[in-house]
CSV table of C-alpha atoms in Angstrom, one decimal:
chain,number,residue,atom,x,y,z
A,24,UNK,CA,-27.0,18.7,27.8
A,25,UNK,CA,-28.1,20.8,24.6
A,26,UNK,CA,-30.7,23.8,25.4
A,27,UNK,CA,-32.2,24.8,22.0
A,28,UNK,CA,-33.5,28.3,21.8
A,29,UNK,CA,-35.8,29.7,19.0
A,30,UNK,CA,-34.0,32.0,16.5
A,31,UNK,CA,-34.9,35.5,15.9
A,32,UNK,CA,-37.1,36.1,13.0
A,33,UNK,CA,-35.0,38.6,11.4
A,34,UNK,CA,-31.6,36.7,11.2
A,35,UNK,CA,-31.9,32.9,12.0
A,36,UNK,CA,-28.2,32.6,13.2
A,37,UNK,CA,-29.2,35.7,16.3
A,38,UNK,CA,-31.6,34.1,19.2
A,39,UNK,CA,-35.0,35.3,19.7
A,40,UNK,CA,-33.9,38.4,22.0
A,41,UNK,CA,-37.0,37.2,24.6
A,42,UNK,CA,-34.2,34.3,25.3
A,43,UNK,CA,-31.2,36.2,25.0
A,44,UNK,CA,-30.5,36.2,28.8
A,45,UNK,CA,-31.4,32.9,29.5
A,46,UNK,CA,-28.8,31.6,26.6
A,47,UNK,CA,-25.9,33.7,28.3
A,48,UNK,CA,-27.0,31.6,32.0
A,49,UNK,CA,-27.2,28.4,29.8
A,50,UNK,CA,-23.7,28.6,28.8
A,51,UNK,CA,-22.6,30.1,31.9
A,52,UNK,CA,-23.9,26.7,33.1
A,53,UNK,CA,-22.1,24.4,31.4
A,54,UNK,CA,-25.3,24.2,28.7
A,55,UNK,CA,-24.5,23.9,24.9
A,56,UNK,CA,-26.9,25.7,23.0
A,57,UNK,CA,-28.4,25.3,19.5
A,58,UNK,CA,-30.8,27.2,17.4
A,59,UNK,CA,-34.5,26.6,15.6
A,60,UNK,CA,-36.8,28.2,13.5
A,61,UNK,CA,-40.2,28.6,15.2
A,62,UNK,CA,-41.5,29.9,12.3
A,63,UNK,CA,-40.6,27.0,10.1
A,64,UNK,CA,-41.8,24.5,12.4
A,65,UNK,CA,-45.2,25.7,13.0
A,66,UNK,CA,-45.6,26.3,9.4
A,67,UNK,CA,-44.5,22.6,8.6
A,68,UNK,CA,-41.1,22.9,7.7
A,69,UNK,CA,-39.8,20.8,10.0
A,70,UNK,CA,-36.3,19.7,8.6
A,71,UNK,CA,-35.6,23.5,7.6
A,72,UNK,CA,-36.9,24.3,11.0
A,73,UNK,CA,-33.5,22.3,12.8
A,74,UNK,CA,-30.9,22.9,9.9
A,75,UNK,CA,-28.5,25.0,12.1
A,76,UNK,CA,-29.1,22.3,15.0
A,77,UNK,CA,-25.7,20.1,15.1
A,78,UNK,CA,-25.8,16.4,15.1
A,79,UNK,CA,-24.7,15.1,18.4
A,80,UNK,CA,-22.2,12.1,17.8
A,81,UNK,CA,-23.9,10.2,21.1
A,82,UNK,CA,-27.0,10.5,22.5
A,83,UNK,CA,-27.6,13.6,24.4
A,84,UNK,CA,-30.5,15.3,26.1
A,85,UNK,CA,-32.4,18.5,25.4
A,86,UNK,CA,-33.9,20.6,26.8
A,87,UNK,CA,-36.3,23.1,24.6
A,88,UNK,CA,-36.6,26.6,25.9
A,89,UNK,CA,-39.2,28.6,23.3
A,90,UNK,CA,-42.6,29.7,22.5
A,91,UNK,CA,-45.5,27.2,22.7
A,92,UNK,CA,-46.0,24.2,20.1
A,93,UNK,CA,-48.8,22.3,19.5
A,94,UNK,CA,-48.5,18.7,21.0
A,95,UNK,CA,-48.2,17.9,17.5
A,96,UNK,CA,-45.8,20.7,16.5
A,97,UNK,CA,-43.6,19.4,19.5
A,98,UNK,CA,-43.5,15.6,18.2
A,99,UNK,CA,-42.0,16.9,15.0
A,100,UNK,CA,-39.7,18.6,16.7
A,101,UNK,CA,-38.7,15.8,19.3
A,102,UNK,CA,-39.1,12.9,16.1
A,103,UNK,CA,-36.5,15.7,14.3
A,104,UNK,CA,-34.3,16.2,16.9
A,105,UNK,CA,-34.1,12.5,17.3
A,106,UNK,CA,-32.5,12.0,14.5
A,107,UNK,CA,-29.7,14.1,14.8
A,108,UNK,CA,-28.8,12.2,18.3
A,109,UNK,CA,-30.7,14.6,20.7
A,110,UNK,CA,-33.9,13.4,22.9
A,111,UNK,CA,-35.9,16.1,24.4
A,112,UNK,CA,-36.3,15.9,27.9
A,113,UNK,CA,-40.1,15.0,27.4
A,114,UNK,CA,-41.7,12.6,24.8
A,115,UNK,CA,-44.9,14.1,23.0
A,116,UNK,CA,-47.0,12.2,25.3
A,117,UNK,CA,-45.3,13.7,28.3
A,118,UNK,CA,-45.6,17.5,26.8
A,119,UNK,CA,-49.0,17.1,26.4
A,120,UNK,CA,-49.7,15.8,29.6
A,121,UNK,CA,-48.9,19.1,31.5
A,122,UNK,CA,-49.5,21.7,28.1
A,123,UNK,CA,-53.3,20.2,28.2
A,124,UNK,CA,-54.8,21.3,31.4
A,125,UNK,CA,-57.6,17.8,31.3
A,126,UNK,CA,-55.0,15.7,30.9
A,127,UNK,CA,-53.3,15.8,34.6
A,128,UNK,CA,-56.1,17.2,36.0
A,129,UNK,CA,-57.1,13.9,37.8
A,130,UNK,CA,-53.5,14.0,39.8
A,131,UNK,CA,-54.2,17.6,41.1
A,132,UNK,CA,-58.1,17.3,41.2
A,133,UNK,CA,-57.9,17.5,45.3
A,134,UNK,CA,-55.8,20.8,45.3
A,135,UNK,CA,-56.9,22.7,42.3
A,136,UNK,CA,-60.3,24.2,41.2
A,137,UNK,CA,-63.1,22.4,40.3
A,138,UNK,CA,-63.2,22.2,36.3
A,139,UNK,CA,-64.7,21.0,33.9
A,140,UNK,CA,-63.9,20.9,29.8
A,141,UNK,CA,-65.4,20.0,26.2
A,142,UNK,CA,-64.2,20.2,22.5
A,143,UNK,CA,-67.7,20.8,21.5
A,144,UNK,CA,-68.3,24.4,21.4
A,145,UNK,CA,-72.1,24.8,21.1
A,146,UNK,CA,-74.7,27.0,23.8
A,147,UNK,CA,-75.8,23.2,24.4
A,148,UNK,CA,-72.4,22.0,26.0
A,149,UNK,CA,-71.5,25.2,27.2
A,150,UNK,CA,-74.5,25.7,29.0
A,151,UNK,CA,-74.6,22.0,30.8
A,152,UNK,CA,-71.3,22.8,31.7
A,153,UNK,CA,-71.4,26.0,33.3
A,154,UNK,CA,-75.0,24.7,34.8
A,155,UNK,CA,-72.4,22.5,36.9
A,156,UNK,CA,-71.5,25.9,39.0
A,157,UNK,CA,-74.5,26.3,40.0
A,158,UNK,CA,-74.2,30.5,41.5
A,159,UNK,CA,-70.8,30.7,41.7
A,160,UNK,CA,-68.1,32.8,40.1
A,161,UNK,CA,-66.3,30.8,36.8
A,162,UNK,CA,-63.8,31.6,34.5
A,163,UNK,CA,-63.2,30.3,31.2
A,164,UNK,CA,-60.0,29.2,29.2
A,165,UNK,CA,-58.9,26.8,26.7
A,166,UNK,CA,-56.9,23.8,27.1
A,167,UNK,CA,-53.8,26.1,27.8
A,168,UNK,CA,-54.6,29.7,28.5
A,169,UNK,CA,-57.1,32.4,29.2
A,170,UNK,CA,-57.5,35.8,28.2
A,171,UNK,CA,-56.8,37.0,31.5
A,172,UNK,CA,-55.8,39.9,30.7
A,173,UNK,CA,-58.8,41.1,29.0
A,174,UNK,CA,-60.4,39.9,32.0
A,175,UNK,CA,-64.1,41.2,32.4
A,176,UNK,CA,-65.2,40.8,28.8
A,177,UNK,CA,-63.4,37.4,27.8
A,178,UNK,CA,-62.2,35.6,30.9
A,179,UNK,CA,-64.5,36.1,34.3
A,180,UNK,CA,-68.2,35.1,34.8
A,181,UNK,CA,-69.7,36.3,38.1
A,182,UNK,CA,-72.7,34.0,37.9
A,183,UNK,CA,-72.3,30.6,36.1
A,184,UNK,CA,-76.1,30.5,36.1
A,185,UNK,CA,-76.1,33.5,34.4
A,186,UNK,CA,-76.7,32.0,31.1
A,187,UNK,CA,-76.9,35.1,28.8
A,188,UNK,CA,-73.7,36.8,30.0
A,189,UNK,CA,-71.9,33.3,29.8
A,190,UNK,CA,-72.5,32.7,26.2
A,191,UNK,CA,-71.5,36.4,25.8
A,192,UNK,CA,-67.9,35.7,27.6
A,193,UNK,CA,-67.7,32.8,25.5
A,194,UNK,CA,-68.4,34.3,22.4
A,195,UNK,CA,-65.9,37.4,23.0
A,196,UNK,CA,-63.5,34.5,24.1
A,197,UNK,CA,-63.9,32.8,21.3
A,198,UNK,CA,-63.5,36.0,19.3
A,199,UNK,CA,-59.9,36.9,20.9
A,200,UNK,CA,-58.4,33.5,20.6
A,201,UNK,CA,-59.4,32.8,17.0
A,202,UNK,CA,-57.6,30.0,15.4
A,203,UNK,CA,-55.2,29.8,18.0
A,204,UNK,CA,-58.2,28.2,20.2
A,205,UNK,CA,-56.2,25.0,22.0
A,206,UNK,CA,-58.8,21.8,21.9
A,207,UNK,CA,-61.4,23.4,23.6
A,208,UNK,CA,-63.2,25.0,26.1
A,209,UNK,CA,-62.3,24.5,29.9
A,210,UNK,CA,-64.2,26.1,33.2
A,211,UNK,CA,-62.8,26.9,36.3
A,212,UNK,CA,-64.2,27.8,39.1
A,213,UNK,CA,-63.3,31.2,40.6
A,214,UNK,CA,-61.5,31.2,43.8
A,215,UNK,CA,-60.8,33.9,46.4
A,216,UNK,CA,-56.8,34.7,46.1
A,217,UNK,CA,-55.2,37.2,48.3
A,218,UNK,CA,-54.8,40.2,46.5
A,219,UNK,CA,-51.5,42.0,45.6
A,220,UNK,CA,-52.3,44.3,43.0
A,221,UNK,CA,-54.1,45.5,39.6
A,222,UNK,CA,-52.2,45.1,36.7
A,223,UNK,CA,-50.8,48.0,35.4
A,224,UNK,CA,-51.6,48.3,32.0
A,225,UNK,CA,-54.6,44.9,31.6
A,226,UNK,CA,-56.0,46.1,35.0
A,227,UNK,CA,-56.8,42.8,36.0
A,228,UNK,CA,-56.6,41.7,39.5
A,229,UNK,CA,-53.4,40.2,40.7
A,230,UNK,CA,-53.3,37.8,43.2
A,231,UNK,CA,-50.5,35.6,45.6
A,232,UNK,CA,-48.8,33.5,43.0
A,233,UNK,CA,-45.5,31.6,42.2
A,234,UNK,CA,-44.4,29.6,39.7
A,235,UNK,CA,-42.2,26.6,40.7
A,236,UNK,CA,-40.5,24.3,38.0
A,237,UNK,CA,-39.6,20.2,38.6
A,238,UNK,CA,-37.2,18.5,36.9
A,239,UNK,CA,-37.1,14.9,37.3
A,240,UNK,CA,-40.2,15.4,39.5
A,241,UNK,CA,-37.8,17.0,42.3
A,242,UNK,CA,-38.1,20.7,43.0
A,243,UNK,CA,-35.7,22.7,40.9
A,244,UNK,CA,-36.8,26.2,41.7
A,245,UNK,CA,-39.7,28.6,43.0
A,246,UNK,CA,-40.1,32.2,41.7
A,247,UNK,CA,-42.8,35.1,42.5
A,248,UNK,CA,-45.5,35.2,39.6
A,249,UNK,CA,-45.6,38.7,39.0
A,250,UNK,CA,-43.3,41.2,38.9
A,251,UNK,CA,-45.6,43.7,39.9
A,252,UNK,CA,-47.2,43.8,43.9
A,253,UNK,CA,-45.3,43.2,47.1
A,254,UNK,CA,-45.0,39.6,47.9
A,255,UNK,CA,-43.7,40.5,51.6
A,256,UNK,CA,-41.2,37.9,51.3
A,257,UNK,CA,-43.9,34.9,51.6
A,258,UNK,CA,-42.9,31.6,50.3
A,259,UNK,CA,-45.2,28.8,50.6
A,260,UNK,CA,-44.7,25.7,52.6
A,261,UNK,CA,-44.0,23.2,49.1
A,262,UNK,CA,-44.2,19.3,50.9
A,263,UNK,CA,-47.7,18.9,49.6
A,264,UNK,CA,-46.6,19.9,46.4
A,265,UNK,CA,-43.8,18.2,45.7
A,266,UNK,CA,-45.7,14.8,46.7
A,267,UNK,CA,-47.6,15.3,43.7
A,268,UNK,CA,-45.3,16.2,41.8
A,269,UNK,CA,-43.8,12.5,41.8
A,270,UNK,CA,-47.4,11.8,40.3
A,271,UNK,CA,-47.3,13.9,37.5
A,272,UNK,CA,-46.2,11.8,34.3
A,273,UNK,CA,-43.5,14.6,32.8
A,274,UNK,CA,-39.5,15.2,33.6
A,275,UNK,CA,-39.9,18.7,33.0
A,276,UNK,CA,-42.5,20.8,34.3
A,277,UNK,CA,-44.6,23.9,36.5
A,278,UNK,CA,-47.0,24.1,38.7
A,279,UNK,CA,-48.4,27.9,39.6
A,280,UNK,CA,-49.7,28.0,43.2
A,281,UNK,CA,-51.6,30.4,44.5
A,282,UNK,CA,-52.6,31.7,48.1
A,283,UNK,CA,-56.3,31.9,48.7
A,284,UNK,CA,-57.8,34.6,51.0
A,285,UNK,CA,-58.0,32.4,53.5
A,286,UNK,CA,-54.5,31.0,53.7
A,287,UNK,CA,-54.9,28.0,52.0
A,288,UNK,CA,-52.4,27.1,48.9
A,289,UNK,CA,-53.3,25.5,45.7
A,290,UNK,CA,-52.4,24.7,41.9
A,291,UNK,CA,-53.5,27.0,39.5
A,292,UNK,CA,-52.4,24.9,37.0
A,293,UNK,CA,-49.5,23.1,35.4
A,294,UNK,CA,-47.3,23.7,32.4
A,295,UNK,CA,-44.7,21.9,30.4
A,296,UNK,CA,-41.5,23.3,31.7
A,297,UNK,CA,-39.8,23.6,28.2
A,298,UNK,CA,-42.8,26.7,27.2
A,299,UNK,CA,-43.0,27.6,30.4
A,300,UNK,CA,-41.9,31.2,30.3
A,301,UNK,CA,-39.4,32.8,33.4
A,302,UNK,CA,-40.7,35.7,35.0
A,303,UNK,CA,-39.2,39.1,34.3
A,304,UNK,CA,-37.6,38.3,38.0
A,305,UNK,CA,-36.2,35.2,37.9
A,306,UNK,CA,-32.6,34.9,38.1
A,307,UNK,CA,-31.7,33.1,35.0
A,308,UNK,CA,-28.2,31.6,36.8
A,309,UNK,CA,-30.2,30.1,39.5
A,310,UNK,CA,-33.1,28.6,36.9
A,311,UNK,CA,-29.6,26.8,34.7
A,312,UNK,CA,-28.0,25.7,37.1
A,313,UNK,CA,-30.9,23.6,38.7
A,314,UNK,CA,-30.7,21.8,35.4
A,315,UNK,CA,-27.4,20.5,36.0
C-alpha cells in the first residue's frame, strides 16, 4: 500500500513537516510513501501536482494522508493517481460522502444533532432555517467545519429565535471563512457535552470527545479529541457505533463522538479518514499499523 503525503512548500522533495511523524510510522509499517504538491493541485496543476509520485507496475492502493481537497480537487487527484496504477482508498463519491456533512447525515440522523442545511445564503433561508429551533441553542458551520474557535462571535447562537443576533453570527461567519466557504450553510443544534476544559489560547469550551477512524467499516482505532483536559481514562462503549459504521458508504473514514452531560454518547460528525487530521496524542505506530 502507497501512503502519499503532501510535500513541503519550500522544497517539494522534503514532506510537509505537519506529516513528518506520521511518514516515519508509515514506513515503520511496512507503508511505501510517495509525495504531492498541495499547492499545485488546488491551483489546477494537477499532473505537476503528482510528478514525483512513482508509477506502480500493478495495481496498488493508496491511501492519502494531507490537508483537505475539494471533492473536486480530490477526483483529480484520484483520476491522476489512477493512471499511474494507484487507486485511492475512496472514489470521489465516497470522499464526499463523509467530507460533506448532508450527505451521510441520513445514516447517523438518530444519534447525532438535529440539523439542518442550505446553499442559498440569504436572511430568507437562513432565517426559515434557524426558525426550525425554535428557543434553543444552535451553532452554525459549513458543509465541513466551523469556526469553533472563534466561538461566541462566529460559531454559537444562544437563541435560534433570536433573529438579529443570528444574521449577525452568520455574517461574521461568513466573514472568517471567505472564499473557503464549503457548499453552504449547515445548523446544528447545540447539545449539552460534559465539560473538560477551556481552550487555552481560543478559550472555547471543551467538551468529552474522541475521534475514532474505520477502515473497511471495521474499527481501526479510537483516540481522545483534545490534547488538552483530563479524560479520566473514559472510553466509550463503541457497539452502537460500529453498527453504523457498516452503513456508511466510505472505506476510509471518522466519526467524532462525544459524551453529553447526561451520559449519553453521540456523533458529532464524520470525516473522510484520508484529511482527517491525528491528534497531537495519537500514537502514530498504533494509527499505521491498523492499516495493515
Amino acid at each position: 500500500m502507497r501512503v502519499i503525503f503532501c510535500d513541503s512548500v519550500f522544497d517539494n522533495k522534503l514532506i510537509e513537516p505537519e506529516y513528518e511523524k506520521e511518514k516515519l510510522s508509515a514506513v515503520k509499517n511496512g507503508f511505501s510513501t510517495s509525495l504531492i504538491s498541495h499547492e499545485e493541485l488546488t491551483d489546477g496543476n494537477v499532473a505537476l501536482s503528482i510528478k514525483l509520485v512513482k508509477p506502480s507496475e500493478t495495481k496498488e492502493l493508496g491511501i492519502y494522508r494531507g490537508w483537505m481537497l475539494t471533492p473536486s480537487q480530490y477526483e483529480d487527484l484520484y483520476n491522476a493517481l489512477l493512471n499511474k496504477n494507484i487507486e485511492l482508498v475512496n472514489s470521489p463519491t465516497e470522499y464526499t460522502n463523509c467530507h460533506y456533512f448532508p450527505e451521510s447525515y441520513g445514516v447517523i440522523e438518530q444519534h447525532t444533532p438535529k440539523s439542518n442545511w442550505t446553499e442559498q445564503i440569504d436572511d430568507s433561508a437562513i432565517l426559515e432555517l434557524t426558525s426550525q429551533f425554535d428557543n434553543s441553542a444552535i451553532i452554525i458551520k459549513d458543509f465541513v467545519k466551523s469556526e469553533k474557535h472563534n466561538w461566541e462571535e462566529a460559531c454559537f447562537i444562544p437563541q435560534a429565535s433570536d433573529q438579529e443576533h443570528v444574521k449577525s453570527v452568520v455574517k461574521r461567519f461568513l466573514e472568517l471563512i471567505g472564499t473557503s466557504l464549503n457548499k453552504g450553510i449547515v445548523f446544528r443544534q447545540f447539545e449539552e457535552l460534559e465539560f473538560l476544559t477551556d481552550h487555552s489560547k481560543s478559550r472555547m469550551p471543551l467538551t468529552k470527545e474522541f475521534r475514532v477512524f474505520f477502515y473497511k467499516n471495521k474499527l481501526a482505532c479510537i483516540f481522545d479529541y483534545w490534547d488538552e483536559g483530563d479524560y479520566d481514562g473514559e472510553k466509550p462503549n463503541l457497539k452502537t457505533f460500529e453498527e453504523l459504521a457498516t452503513k456508511i458508504n466510505s472505506n476510509f473514514f471518522t466519526m467524532d463522538i462525544a459524551k453529553k452531560k447526561n451520559g449519553e454518547w453521540i456523533i458529532m460528525e464524520l470525516g473522510d479518514g484520508q484529511v482527517s487530521g491525528l491528534p497531537d496524542n495519537a500514537n502514530t505506530d498504533k494509527f499505521f499499523n491498523s492499516l495493515k
